[in-house]
Amino acid sequence: MIKEILKILENDARTTAKQISTMTGTPSDEVAKIIKQAEKDRTILKYKTIINWEKVGDEQVWALIEVKVAPQRDVGFDSIAERIYRFPQARSVYLLSGTYDLLVLVAGKTMHEVADFVSQKLAPIEGVQGTVTHFMLKRYKEDGEILEGREEIRRQPVIL
Amino acid sequence: MSIRVQGLTSQRVNQIAPSGIRRFFDLLASIEGIISLGIGEPDFATPWHIREAAIYSLEKGYTMYTSNLGMPELRQELSRYLKDNYELDYDPDSELLITVGVSEGLDLTMRAILNPGDEVIMPDPCYVSYSACVILAGGTPIMVPTNQESNFEISAADIEARVTNKTKAILIGYPANPTGAVMSKEKLAQIAEVAQRHQLLVISDEIYAKLVYGVEHTCFATLPEIKESTILLGGFSKAYAMTGWRIGYAAANKEVIASMNKIHQYTMLCASIMAQVAAIEALKSGESSSAEMVEEYNRRRLTIVQGLNDIGLSCFESRGAFYAFPSIKGTGMTSEEFAEKLLIEEKVAVVPGTAFGECGEGHVRCCYATSLADIEEALSRMGRFVKKHKKV
């Protein structure tokens, strides 16, 4: 049941416990309890929105940074990852397989700000062997949502 | 002197009464900004991988006629699909026919099996084209009333009571449009027994087969000793959101398929190749996208059934298709009055039950293949409407 509830919330975080109760046939207070518990144990991390900031003329600069690191005895990549993700500028941090190890998504107000973060904070961390910075030029799709030119469903008003 | 065209159209066609809800449709077209629960098709566009396969086929020059029966690869995939889903064996070379939607399949079936005056027994209410196709093929539709008390299931005893020496076939379609009813295996088996006792064909329209919630769909042809005399009609429109492609199939005994193909080759030649290529892709890898749709429909179904009951329009819990079929008797209005007033006063479109037969009176069809937000808004408007018009 919890998976069903989480699926509904992931799609629309504003769905109320009462609505979920109707959709799943679980009593409303039971749904509320499950959600509370999921918030408490951090299964649900946060409720947020997907916003197209360009619409209000507020453009943030985003960069994807490939980071090559030397793993350390006992802790592997985790301690270096932690040193990186503690910076609020690092919005997402992932460990990947392949030619580099960590992928860090960085947001800043200007290109300069992002570049400064990489050169002054990220690259000098002990164990970081090299970085490659890719600035994001255009966002087409975010979390499953197409930003511009989403197709309309055109249907006749009544079909028997 | 010019020729008077009136009176020169076919008597058989004239026999089909113009739809009583024409006026309702005209009204509908004149009003802007409605929320429609009147649309009998998915609100999803065809999944991208299916569209992409069709686009690619055009690029590769797939623009020709195909075999009358349909592309061999599609028939093979369909044969495999029916085997995997229902354990049914249909020979792709002689027992399957690709049609232009179930609509064509139904028309071909009736023309292939009926002699003048033959009777076909079917439930009332039912999909609009059932009785029309029978009449156009020279037959006589025999209606079996169904009602909310029996969840709009058709009873084998009621069918048997209407069998005469002219009866040729039984026509059913579950999950049902307009009621959303699903029949259990046991009850379908009773119908199969009636068919066997009286040597009748059964036409089973299973276009909504994939859209069932919390119950299993029983394919009629899987019932004991009934496959040979069953004409199974199916398609891709509802499960894969492919309504506009017009693509479906018939699976039946090879003599029936050969007769149907005779008509098909002279009137349709073949289903469009682009739609056939898309259907191959749907059968090969459409399962997961279809499963997601079903989950989403189920949430909407529970929301609308509960919501309708809450506002005082009693509604049985339909388990299939994407329709709820609430009773509006408490308002004292006829189905048409209800639909018309609701449209004018609250700008919500539902379909009067009488569009689907006399037994649809007292009900309206509400389709929940629309966004949850629209369903909730429609329910709140309908609630206000019912409160205003409730008979004390």
PDB file of C-alpha atoms in Angstrom, chain B residues 13 40 90 120 123 154 177 196 337 381:
ATOM      1  CA  VAL B  13     -30.732   2.248 -43.974  1.00  0.00           C
ATOM      2  CA  GLY B  40     -15.133   7.213 -25.155  1.00  0.00           C
ATOM      3  CA  TYR B  90      -5.243 -19.424 -33.793  1.00  0.00           C
ATOM      4  CA  VAL B 120     -29.053 -11.749 -32.994  1.00  0.00           C
ATOM      5  CA  PRO B 123     -27.806  -6.866 -24.065  1.00  0.00           C
ATOM      6  CA  ILE B 154     -26.717 -10.278 -19.148  1.00  0.00           C
ATOM      7  CA  ASN B 177     -19.531   0.235 -23.068  1.00  0.00           C
ATOM      8  CA  GLN B 196     -24.205 -24.898 -27.447  1.00  0.00           C
ATOM      9  CA  GLU B 337     -33.202  16.085 -19.855  1.00  0.00           C
ATOM     10  CA  ARG B 381     -20.511  20.785 -10.461  1.00  0.00           C
TER      11      ARG B 381
END
